[in-house]
Every structure is written in structure tokens, then in C-alpha cells.
PDB file of C-alpha atoms in Angstrom:
ATOM      1  CA  MET A   1      43.446 -49.776  -6.558  1.00 39.00           C
ATOM      2  CA  SER A   2      46.842 -50.916  -6.975  1.00 41.00           C
ATOM      3  CA  GLU A   3      48.207 -48.110  -5.317  1.00 40.00           C
ATOM      4  CA  GLY A   4      45.706 -48.639  -2.512  1.00 41.00           C
ATOM      5  CA  LYS A   5      47.367 -51.935  -2.377  1.00 43.00           C
ATOM      6  CA  GLU A   6      50.673 -51.228  -1.932  1.00 44.00           C
ATOM      7  CA  MET A   7      50.192 -48.397   0.640  1.00 44.00           C
ATOM      8  CA  SER A   8      48.056 -51.256   2.036  1.00 60.00           C
ATOM      9  CA  PHE A   9      51.376 -53.044   1.986  1.00 56.00           C
ATOM     10  CA  TRP A  10      53.211 -50.832   2.959  1.00 58.00           C
ATOM     11  CA  GLY A  11      51.692 -49.363   5.854  1.00 64.00           C
ATOM     12  CA  HIS A  12      51.693 -53.940   7.233  1.00 61.00           C
ATOM     13  CA  ILE A  13      55.266 -53.393   6.476  1.00 73.00           C
ATOM     14  CA  GLY A  14      55.886 -50.247   8.826  1.00 72.00           C
ATOM     15  CA  GLU A  15      53.873 -52.099  11.082  1.00 74.00           C
ATOM     16  CA  LEU A  16      55.775 -54.432  11.165  1.00 78.00           C
ATOM     17  CA  ARG A  17      59.024 -52.503  11.367  1.00 84.00           C
ATOM     18  CA  GLY A  18      57.067 -50.821  14.901  1.00 83.00           C
ATOM     19  CA  HIS A  19      57.146 -54.243  16.440  1.00 83.00           C
ATOM     20  CA  LEU A  20      60.625 -55.116  15.492  1.00 89.00           C
ATOM     21  CA  ILE A  21      62.021 -51.960  17.551  1.00 92.00           C
ATOM     22  CA  ARG A  22      60.071 -52.251  20.718  1.00 92.00           C
ATOM     23  CA  SER A  23      61.500 -55.641  21.030  1.00 93.00           C
ATOM     24  CA  ILE A  24      64.754 -55.275  20.111  1.00 94.00           C
ATOM     25  CA  LEU A  25      64.752 -51.319  22.123  1.00 96.00           C
ATOM     26  CA  ALA A  26      63.335 -54.467  25.132  1.00 95.00           C
ATOM     27  CA  ILE A  27      66.188 -56.824  24.573  1.00 95.00           C
ATOM     28  CA  VAL A  28      69.036 -53.473  25.385  1.00 96.00           C
ATOM     29  CA  VAL A  29      66.597 -52.099  28.075  1.00 97.00           C
ATOM     30  CA  ALA A  30      66.469 -56.094  29.967  1.00 96.00           C
ATOM     31  CA  ALA A  31      70.562 -56.539  28.695  1.00 96.00           C
ATOM     32  CA  PHE A  32      71.661 -52.474  30.262  1.00 96.00           C
ATOM     33  CA  VAL A  33      70.292 -53.357  33.082  1.00 96.00           C
ATOM     34  CA  ILE A  34      71.794 -56.922  33.532  1.00 96.00           C
ATOM     35  CA  GLY A  35      75.540 -55.823  32.030  1.00 94.00           C
ATOM     36  CA  PHE A  36      74.847 -53.428  35.318  1.00 95.00           C
ATOM     37  CA  ASN A  37      74.320 -56.148  37.606  1.00 95.00           C
ATOM     38  CA  ILE A  38      76.862 -57.919  36.137  1.00 95.00           C
ATOM     39  CA  ASN A  39      78.800 -58.221  38.767  1.00 95.00           C
ATOM     40  CA  TRP A  40      76.020 -59.845  40.607  1.00 95.00           C
ATOM     41  CA  ILE A  41      74.625 -61.938  38.235  1.00 95.00           C
ATOM     42  CA  MET A  42      78.012 -63.529  37.642  1.00 94.00           C
ATOM     43  CA  ASP A  43      78.309 -63.954  41.431  1.00 92.00           C
ATOM     44  CA  HIS A  44      74.993 -65.784  41.912  1.00 92.00           C
ATOM     45  CA  ILE A  45      73.500 -66.703  38.650  1.00 94.00           C
ATOM     46  CA  PHE A  46      76.107 -67.861  36.615  1.00 95.00           C
ATOM     47  CA  PHE A  47      78.232 -69.695  38.451  1.00 94.00           C
ATOM     48  CA  GLY A  48      75.315 -71.194  41.114  1.00 92.00           C
ATOM     49  CA  PRO A  49      75.758 -74.328  39.290  1.00 92.00           C
ATOM     50  CA  THR A  50      78.720 -74.521  40.575  1.00 91.00           C
ATOM     51  CA  ARG A  51      78.278 -74.243  44.703  1.00 90.00           C
ATOM     52  CA  ASN A  52      77.423 -76.794  46.536  1.00 88.00           C
ATOM     53  CA  ASP A  53      74.479 -74.631  48.557  1.00 89.00           C
ATOM     54  CA  PHE A  54      72.781 -74.566  44.384  1.00 92.00           C
ATOM     55  CA  PRO A  55      68.866 -75.781  45.385  1.00 92.00           C
ATOM     56  CA  THR A  56      69.662 -78.821  43.086  1.00 91.00           C
ATOM     57  CA  PHE A  57      72.408 -80.315  44.836  1.00 89.00           C
ATOM     58  CA  ARG A  58      70.706 -79.081  48.284  1.00 90.00           C
ATOM     59  CA  VAL A  59      67.814 -81.179  47.659  1.00 90.00           C
ATOM     60  CA  VAL A  60      70.167 -84.160  45.633  1.00 88.00           C
ATOM     61  CA  ASN A  61      71.699 -84.720  49.230  1.00 87.00           C
ATOM     62  CA  HIS A  62      68.363 -84.637  51.251  1.00 86.00           C
ATOM     63  CA  PHE A  63      67.473 -86.916  50.362  1.00 87.00           C
ATOM     64  CA  SER A  64      70.876 -88.792  49.854  1.00 86.00           C
ATOM     65  CA  ARG A  65      70.995 -88.267  53.415  1.00 85.00           C
ATOM     66  CA  MET A  66      67.350 -90.433  54.164  1.00 86.00           C
ATOM     67  CA  ILE A  67      68.516 -92.297  51.545  1.00 86.00           C
ATOM     68  CA  LEU A  68      71.828 -93.403  52.045  1.00 84.00           C
ATOM     69  CA  GLY A  69      72.712 -91.649  54.649  1.00 81.00           C
ATOM     70  CA  GLU A  70      75.082 -89.209  53.216  1.00 82.00           C
ATOM     71  CA  ASP A  71      75.481 -86.400  50.946  1.00 79.00           C
ATOM     72  CA  SER A  72      76.320 -87.722  47.304  1.00 81.00           C
ATOM     73  CA  ILE A  73      77.124 -84.586  45.059  1.00 83.00           C
ATOM     74  CA  HIS A  74      80.315 -82.844  47.407  1.00 81.00           C
ATOM     75  CA  LEU A  75      81.928 -79.991  45.391  1.00 83.00           C
ATOM     76  CA  PRO A  76      84.900 -77.703  45.448  1.00 81.00           C
ATOM     77  CA  LYS A  77      84.320 -75.907  48.220  1.00 82.00           C
ATOM     78  CA  ASP A  78      86.380 -73.465  44.913  1.00 83.00           C
ATOM     79  CA  PHE A  79      85.104 -73.027  40.989  1.00 87.00           C
ATOM     80  CA  PRO A  80      88.886 -71.806  39.963  1.00 88.00           C
ATOM     81  CA  VAL A  81      88.661 -70.420  36.439  1.00 90.00           C
ATOM     82  CA  ARG A  82      90.609 -68.719  34.476  1.00 90.00           C
ATOM     83  CA  VAL A  83      91.066 -66.097  31.546  1.00 90.00           C
ATOM     84  CA  GLN A  84      92.963 -66.415  28.578  1.00 86.00           C
ATOM     85  CA  ARG A  85      92.480 -63.275  26.488  1.00 88.00           C
ATOM     86  CA  LEU A  86      93.250 -59.835  26.941  1.00 89.00           C
ATOM     87  CA  TYR A  87      88.788 -59.013  26.565  1.00 91.00           C
ATOM     88  CA  GLN A  88      87.358 -62.392  27.215  1.00 92.00           C
ATOM     89  CA  GLN A  89      86.242 -61.297  30.434  1.00 94.00           C
ATOM     90  CA  PHE A  90      84.213 -58.143  28.738  1.00 95.00           C
ATOM     91  CA  ASN A  91      82.837 -60.606  26.000  1.00 94.00           C
ATOM     92  CA  VAL A  92      81.795 -62.861  28.692  1.00 95.00           C
ATOM     93  CA  MET A  93      79.797 -59.982  30.161  1.00 95.00           C
ATOM     94  CA  MET A  94      78.569 -59.229  26.564  1.00 96.00           C
ATOM     95  CA  ALA A  95      77.432 -62.490  25.879  1.00 95.00           C
ATOM     96  CA  VAL A  96      75.430 -63.362  29.119  1.00 95.00           C
ATOM     97  CA  SER A  97      74.310 -59.529  29.103  1.00 96.00           C
ATOM     98  CA  ILE A  98      72.515 -60.075  25.294  1.00 95.00           C
ATOM     99  CA  PHE A  99      71.278 -63.567  26.154  1.00 95.00           C
ATOM    100  CA  GLY A 100      70.112 -62.741  29.981  1.00 95.00           C
ATOM    101  CA  GLY A 101      68.060 -59.743  27.945  1.00 95.00           C
ATOM    102  CA  ILE A 102      66.397 -61.749  25.121  1.00 94.00           C
ATOM    103  CA  VAL A 103      65.035 -64.549  27.862  1.00 94.00           C
ATOM    104  CA  ALA A 104      63.916 -61.220  29.993  1.00 94.00           C
ATOM    105  CA  ALA A 105      62.278 -59.524  27.761  1.00 95.00           C
ATOM    106  CA  PHE A 106      61.016 -62.817  25.980  1.00 94.00           C
ATOM    107  CA  PRO A 107      57.525 -62.378  26.800  1.00 93.00           C
ATOM    108  CA  TYR A 108      56.908 -58.932  25.447  1.00 93.00           C
ATOM    109  CA  ILE A 109      59.000 -59.652  21.785  1.00 92.00           C
ATOM    110  CA  VAL A 110      56.008 -62.826  22.167  1.00 91.00           C
ATOM    111  CA  TRP A 111      52.827 -60.121  22.955  1.00 90.00           C
ATOM    112  CA  GLU A 112      54.707 -57.375  20.382  1.00 89.00           C
ATOM    113  CA  LEU A 113      53.899 -60.269  17.228  1.00 85.00           C
ATOM    114  CA  TRP A 114      50.826 -61.229  18.691  1.00 83.00           C
ATOM    115  CA  ARG A 115      50.245 -57.690  18.946  1.00 82.00           C
ATOM    116  CA  PHE A 116      51.397 -57.192  15.081  1.00 79.00           C
ATOM    117  CA  ILE A 117      49.080 -61.197  14.021  1.00 78.00           C
ATOM    118  CA  SER A 118      45.694 -60.171  16.325  1.00 74.00           C
ATOM    119  CA  PRO A 119      44.485 -58.191  13.906  1.00 72.00           C
ATOM    120  CA  ALA A 120      43.971 -59.983  11.083  1.00 68.00           C
ATOM    121  CA  LEU A 121      41.934 -62.453  12.465  1.00 65.00           C
ATOM    122  CA  HIS A 122      38.618 -63.127  13.449  1.00 67.00           C
ATOM    123  CA  PRO A 123      37.435 -63.376  17.395  1.00 69.00           C
ATOM    124  CA  LYS A 124      37.944 -66.879  17.478  1.00 67.00           C
ATOM    125  CA  GLU A 125      40.469 -66.915  16.424  1.00 63.00           C
ATOM    126  CA  ARG A 126      42.111 -64.151  18.124  1.00 69.00           C
ATOM    127  CA  LYS A 127      40.942 -66.507  21.438  1.00 69.00           C
ATOM    128  CA  ASN A 128      42.892 -69.180  20.298  1.00 70.00           C
ATOM    129  CA  SER A 129      45.629 -67.619  19.917  1.00 74.00           C
ATOM    130  CA  ILE A 130      45.876 -65.795  22.628  1.00 77.00           C
ATOM    131  CA  PHE A 131      46.510 -69.140  24.735  1.00 79.00           C
ATOM    132  CA  ILE A 132      49.520 -70.468  21.356  1.00 80.00           C
ATOM    133  CA  ILE A 133      50.981 -67.234  22.202  1.00 84.00           C
ATOM    134  CA  ASN A 134      50.913 -67.503  25.782  1.00 86.00           C
ATOM    135  CA  SER A 135      52.018 -71.641  25.783  1.00 87.00           C
ATOM    136  CA  VAL A 136      55.208 -70.399  24.300  1.00 89.00           C
ATOM    137  CA  TRP A 137      56.311 -68.026  25.857  1.00 91.00           C
ATOM    138  CA  ILE A 138      55.963 -69.687  29.235  1.00 92.00           C
ATOM    139  CA  LEU A 139      57.045 -73.289  27.653  1.00 92.00           C
ATOM    140  CA  PHE A 140      59.770 -71.152  26.421  1.00 93.00           C
ATOM    141  CA  MET A 141      60.608 -70.664  30.065  1.00 94.00           C
ATOM    142  CA  VAL A 142      60.047 -73.851  31.746  1.00 93.00           C
ATOM    143  CA  GLY A 143      62.603 -75.343  29.585  1.00 92.00           C
ATOM    144  CA  VAL A 144      65.334 -72.199  30.715  1.00 94.00           C
ATOM    145  CA  LEU A 145      64.854 -73.519  34.436  1.00 94.00           C
ATOM    146  CA  CYS A 146      64.842 -77.772  33.436  1.00 91.00           C
ATOM    147  CA  GLY A 147      67.876 -76.423  31.560  1.00 91.00           C
ATOM    148  CA  TYR A 148      69.391 -74.372  34.370  1.00 94.00           C
ATOM    149  CA  PHE A 149      67.920 -75.852  37.739  1.00 93.00           C
ATOM    150  CA  LEU A 150      67.699 -79.967  36.392  1.00 88.00           C
ATOM    151  CA  ILE A 151      70.184 -80.709  33.356  1.00 88.00           C
ATOM    152  CA  LEU A 152      73.232 -77.977  34.297  1.00 90.00           C
ATOM    153  CA  PRO A 153      73.585 -78.310  37.892  1.00 90.00           C
ATOM    154  CA  PHE A 154      74.710 -82.244  37.473  1.00 87.00           C
ATOM    155  CA  ALA A 155      76.469 -81.410  33.933  1.00 86.00           C
ATOM    156  CA  VAL A 156      79.482 -78.671  35.361  1.00 88.00           C
ATOM    157  CA  ASN A 157      79.194 -81.929  38.768  1.00 86.00           C
ATOM    158  CA  PHE A 158      80.379 -84.104  36.158  1.00 85.00           C
ATOM    159  CA  GLY A 159      82.419 -81.979  34.651  1.00 84.00           C
ATOM    160  CA  VAL A 160      83.920 -81.739  38.090  1.00 85.00           C
ATOM    161  CA  ILE A 161      83.757 -85.145  39.765  1.00 84.00           C
ATOM    162  CA  PHE A 162      85.936 -86.844  37.082  1.00 82.00           C
ATOM    163  CA  LYS A 163      89.650 -87.776  36.998  1.00 82.00           C
ATOM    164  CA  ILE A 164      91.305 -89.164  35.373  1.00 85.00           C
ATOM    165  CA  SER A 165      94.580 -88.494  37.471  1.00 85.00           C
ATOM    166  CA  ASP A 166      95.443 -86.556  40.830  1.00 83.00           C
ATOM    167  CA  ILE A 167      98.304 -85.049  39.674  1.00 88.00           C
ATOM    168  CA  ILE A 168      96.054 -82.531  37.313  1.00 85.00           C
ATOM    169  CA  VAL A 169      95.017 -79.396  38.467  1.00 84.00           C
ATOM    170  CA  PRO A 170      91.670 -78.270  37.544  1.00 85.00           C
ATOM    171  CA  LEU A 171      91.828 -74.730  36.327  1.00 88.00           C
ATOM    172  CA  TYR A 172      88.379 -74.116  34.148  1.00 91.00           C
ATOM    173  CA  ASP A 173      88.084 -71.654  31.480  1.00 92.00           C
ATOM    174  CA  LEU A 174      85.945 -68.599  31.165  1.00 93.00           C
ATOM    175  CA  SER A 175      84.166 -68.943  27.585  1.00 92.00           C
ATOM    176  CA  ASP A 176      83.829 -72.769  27.577  1.00 91.00           C
ATOM    177  CA  TYR A 177      81.840 -72.398  30.973  1.00 93.00           C
ATOM    178  CA  THR A 178      79.913 -69.186  29.030  1.00 94.00           C
ATOM    179  CA  THR A 179      79.720 -71.979  26.374  1.00 91.00           C
ATOM    180  CA  LEU A 180      77.977 -74.533  28.671  1.00 90.00           C
ATOM    181  CA  PHE A 181      75.654 -72.560  30.075  1.00 93.00           C
ATOM    182  CA  LEU A 182      74.305 -70.821  27.122  1.00 92.00           C
ATOM    183  CA  GLN A 183      73.990 -74.011  24.922  1.00 89.00           C
ATOM    184  CA  VAL A 184      72.186 -75.780  27.140  1.00 90.00           C
ATOM    185  CA  ILE A 185      69.467 -73.130  29.068  1.00 92.00           C
ATOM    186  CA  LEU A 186      69.208 -71.695  25.084  1.00 90.00           C
ATOM    187  CA  GLY A 187      68.333 -75.642  23.801  1.00 88.00           C
ATOM    188  CA  MET A 188      66.072 -75.604  26.230  1.00 90.00           C
ATOM    189  CA  GLY A 189      64.165 -73.131  26.406  1.00 91.00           C
ATOM    190  CA  ILE A 190      64.022 -73.686  22.639  1.00 90.00           C
ATOM    191  CA  ILE A 191      62.827 -77.217  22.594  1.00 88.00           C
ATOM    192  CA  PHE A 192      60.577 -76.790  24.917  1.00 91.00           C
ATOM    193  CA  LEU A 193      58.997 -75.588  21.823  1.00 90.00           C
ATOM    194  CA  PHE A 194      57.724 -78.247  20.431  1.00 88.00           C
ATOM    195  CA  PRO A 195      53.962 -78.040  21.292  1.00 88.00           C
ATOM    196  CA  VAL A 196      53.827 -75.674  19.578  1.00 86.00           C
ATOM    197  CA  LEU A 197      54.813 -77.138  16.767  1.00 86.00           C
ATOM    198  CA  ILE A 198      53.080 -80.326  16.319  1.00 86.00           C
ATOM    199  CA  TYR A 199      50.136 -78.224  16.452  1.00 83.00           C
ATOM    200  CA  PHE A 200      50.525 -75.348  13.615  1.00 82.00           C
ATOM    201  CA  LEU A 201      52.216 -79.181  12.482  1.00 84.00           C
ATOM    202  CA  THR A 202      48.310 -81.039  13.433  1.00 84.00           C
ATOM    203  CA  THR A 203      46.165 -77.944  12.207  1.00 81.00           C
ATOM    204  CA  LEU A 204      48.018 -77.567   9.181  1.00 78.00           C
ATOM    205  CA  GLY A 205      46.930 -81.365   8.267  1.00 80.00           C
ATOM    206  CA  ILE A 206      50.295 -82.873   8.050  1.00 83.00           C
ATOM    207  CA  LEU A 207      50.967 -84.180  11.186  1.00 83.00           C
ATOM    208  CA  THR A 208      49.187 -86.721  13.153  1.00 86.00           C
ATOM    209  CA  PRO A 209      48.641 -88.220  16.735  1.00 86.00           C
ATOM    210  CA  THR A 210      48.032 -91.956  14.905  1.00 88.00           C
ATOM    211  CA  PHE A 211      51.886 -91.189  13.203  1.00 88.00           C
ATOM    212  CA  MET A 212      53.500 -89.537  16.655  1.00 89.00           C
ATOM    213  CA  LYS A 213      52.169 -92.608  17.975  1.00 88.00           C
ATOM    214  CA  THR A 214      53.334 -95.261  15.387  1.00 89.00           C
ATOM    215  CA  TYR A 215      56.747 -93.215  15.523  1.00 88.00           C
ATOM    216  CA  ARG A 216      57.549 -93.077  18.769  1.00 88.00           C
ATOM    217  CA  ARG A 217      60.490 -95.224  19.213  1.00 89.00           C
ATOM    218  CA  HIS A 218      62.229 -93.391  16.853  1.00 89.00           C
ATOM    219  CA  ALA A 219      61.243 -90.014  18.336  1.00 89.00           C
ATOM    220  CA  ILE A 220      63.209 -91.402  21.831  1.00 88.00           C
ATOM    221  CA  VAL A 221      65.989 -91.961  19.502  1.00 89.00           C
ATOM    222  CA  LEU A 222      66.110 -88.465  18.415  1.00 89.00           C
ATOM    223  CA  ILE A 223      65.969 -87.204  21.866  1.00 86.00           C
ATOM    224  CA  MET A 224      68.273 -88.875  22.723  1.00 86.00           C
ATOM    225  CA  VAL A 225      70.805 -88.084  20.007  1.00 86.00           C
ATOM    226  CA  VAL A 226      68.896 -83.745  20.718  1.00 83.00           C
ATOM    227  CA  ALA A 227      69.728 -84.588  24.096  1.00 82.00           C
ATOM    228  CA  ALA A 228      73.283 -85.498  23.063  1.00 81.00           C
ATOM    229  CA  ILE A 229      73.761 -82.235  21.615  1.00 80.00           C
ATOM    230  CA  ILE A 230      73.040 -79.907  24.078  1.00 77.00           C
ATOM    231  CA  THR A 231      75.343 -81.182  26.982  1.00 74.00           C
ATOM    232  CA  PRO A 232      78.147 -82.656  27.554  1.00 68.00           C
ATOM    233  CA  ALA A 233      79.636 -86.610  27.356  1.00 58.00           C
ATOM    234  CA  ASP A 234      78.325 -87.500  30.313  1.00 67.00           C
ATOM    235  CA  VAL A 235      75.368 -90.452  30.454  1.00 74.00           C
ATOM    236  CA  LEU A 236      73.672 -88.388  33.043  1.00 73.00           C
ATOM    237  CA  SER A 237      73.000 -84.727  32.001  1.00 74.00           C
ATOM    238  CA  MET A 238      71.908 -86.599  28.200  1.00 79.00           C
ATOM    239  CA  ILE A 239      69.408 -89.116  31.040  1.00 81.00           C
ATOM    240  CA  MET A 240      68.150 -85.893  32.418  1.00 78.00           C
ATOM    241  CA  ALA A 241      67.642 -83.593  29.454  1.00 79.00           C
ATOM    242  CA  ALA A 242      65.917 -86.647  27.914  1.00 84.00           C
ATOM    243  CA  LEU A 243      63.462 -87.391  30.483  1.00 86.00           C
ATOM    244  CA  PRO A 244      61.431 -84.330  30.135  1.00 85.00           C
ATOM    245  CA  LEU A 245      62.059 -83.737  26.045  1.00 86.00           C
ATOM    246  CA  ILE A 246      60.320 -87.191  25.951  1.00 89.00           C
ATOM    247  CA  ILE A 247      57.778 -86.167  29.155  1.00 89.00           C
ATOM    248  CA  LEU A 248      57.663 -82.765  26.603  1.00 88.00           C
ATOM    249  CA  TYR A 249      56.728 -85.475  23.232  1.00 89.00           C
ATOM    250  CA  GLU A 250      54.252 -87.898  26.103  1.00 90.00           C
ATOM    251  CA  PHE A 251      52.543 -84.202  26.475  1.00 88.00           C
ATOM    252  CA  SER A 252      52.650 -83.435  22.063  1.00 89.00           C
ATOM    253  CA  ILE A 253      50.894 -86.167  21.608  1.00 89.00           C
ATOM    254  CA  MET A 254      48.381 -85.750  23.819  1.00 89.00           C
ATOM    255  CA  MET A 255      47.472 -82.093  22.344  1.00 84.00           C
ATOM    256  CA  CYS A 256      47.900 -82.930  18.886  1.00 85.00           C
ATOM    257  CA  ALA A 257      45.078 -85.602  20.080  1.00 87.00           C
ATOM    258  CA  TYR A 258      42.862 -83.076  21.313  1.00 83.00           C
ATOM    259  CA  THR A 259      43.725 -80.811  17.998  1.00 82.00           C
ATOM    260  CA  HIS A 260      43.193 -83.294  15.355  1.00 82.00           C
ATOM    261  CA  LYS A 261      39.944 -84.592  16.854  1.00 84.00           C
ATOM    262  CA  LYS A 262      38.716 -80.722  16.837  1.00 79.00           C
ATOM    263  CA  ILE A 263      39.542 -80.379  13.222  1.00 79.00           C
ATOM    264  CA  GLN A 264      37.394 -83.504  12.221  1.00 80.00           C
ATOM    265  CA  LYS A 265      34.745 -81.985  14.071  1.00 79.00           C
ATOM    266  CA  ALA A 266      34.959 -79.084  12.710  1.00 72.00           C
ATOM    267  CA  ALA A 267      35.007 -80.457   9.143  1.00 73.00           C
ATOM    268  CA  ALA A 268      32.439 -82.721  10.103  1.00 74.00           C
ATOM    269  CA  ASN A 269      29.529 -79.716  10.887  1.00 71.00           C
ATOM    270  CA  LEU A 270      31.224 -78.077   7.811  1.00 61.00           C
ATOM    271  CA  PRO A 271      28.419 -79.106   4.969  1.00 56.00           C
ATOM    272  CA  ALA A 272      25.226 -78.471   7.430  1.00 50.00           C
ATOM    273  CA  VAL A 273      26.926 -74.812   7.790  1.00 46.00           C
ATOM    274  CA  GLN A 274      26.561 -74.557   4.357  1.00 49.00           C
ATOM    275  CA  GLU A 275      23.267 -76.090   3.914  1.00 47.00           C
TER     276      GLU A 275
END
């Protein structure tokens, strides 16, 4: 009997190992694809927010011309980037490839996770878990896109236009820009998973909508702190990061209320079912 349990345990470990290996292979394949196309990706995606024709800047300037009669964002034609170490470009290529591989393979990684846990779930739980699993990768991708199109361009714009003297000639470090890029995008992708965390905490009975509403002001202060951590020091970038997070918090309150009400309803019907 104990041998059967031991075999069952190691069977689960072996199955988990298979899912992890396939997930890692997906990341490696995606990273290799990005690495082989690194020149195009660096020119059009990585350095995209440094150009005036970036979609975010075009939208802002479009409305700026309608209201003010002129463009409000004027980035320099060139974004001079330097390297200071021999293997700096290689290290950046590896970082961008691995990061891009994780982002590209993230939906597949989440799907592998669901494949591992779904056999242990009841049909009703399996149906609900599909919604949660899809929410994980969708929220992560929305966070990544929000960081790329909403926060990073304004952070770059502030860093470029801010000057303390006309004598200073701007020359930007490749590693600094890479750190900013990954920090903003990965940070927003992770933070956008907040509603999923709220769902699990509500399901476990740790969190209630009353608690979230009561401490809303404290949460906003914490959101501003988090926004300041994942963005540079300028106020505009921090505000642009905080706004979607505040909206996300309000959405989390509604989801918490819905989940809490559903749990209470199930608990109220439980005695009747037992009778």
C-alpha cells in the first residue's frame, strides 16, 4: 500500500518534470527565434519607444495638434547609444532573447500548468480553472503591452528631454536602457496578475470586499510606491503606471465581491444539500 502511494508520488513528480521540460523547451525555442531575428527586433521593437513615429507618440501628438495646434512630443532624430564593455552587446542580446522567449511562451507555460493540475480537479472545478488559467496569461500580456505602449514611451521621453545644461551631450548606455525596458515591461506584467492573487485569497477566506474597500486609500499609497519602483524618477511615468494599477484594484474589488458572494451562497446551500 505504501509502495503504491510512493509510486503515485513519484509518478506525479515525473509528470511535473515533463511539463517543466516542455515549458523550458518552449522558452528556448522562442528565445532562439528571437535571437536569430535580433537585429530586426532591436531596431523595430526594442528601440521603438525612442522614435517620434512610435504609435503612442503619434496618438499623443494627434490630440495635441487638435488641442494646442502643435506636437507636444519632439524626440531627437537620433538616440545615441554606447557600449562600454566588450561583451555588453552579447549580454543584452541574451537578456532580450530570454525575456522575449518567456513572454512569447508564457501562454503555453500556463497551459502546461493547467494540464498538470486539471486531472486532480472535479468537472466543475476544471471548468472554473479554465477561466482562471486564461486570465493569468491574458492579464500578463495586457500588463506587458501596457508597460510597452503606455509607460516606457513617457519614461524615455522624460529622460531624453530633461536637461540641466546645454553643454552636456547625451550618450545613453545600452545596459541602462535594457534595464529600464525589462524593469518596466516585466514589472507591469507581474503586477497585472494582482486580480488572480485576489481571487485565490478570497477563495481561501483571507480577503473580503469590505476589507479592500476599507483600506482603499492605503492601497492607493502602496500602488504609488510600486509605480515609483518599476518606473524612473519622473512623476509623469509614475502616474502613467499608477492609473492602470488603480483601475486594476477597483476591478479586483468587484471580482472579490463576486467571488465572496458566490462562496457565501455555496456555504448557505451546503446544509440543505447535506439534509
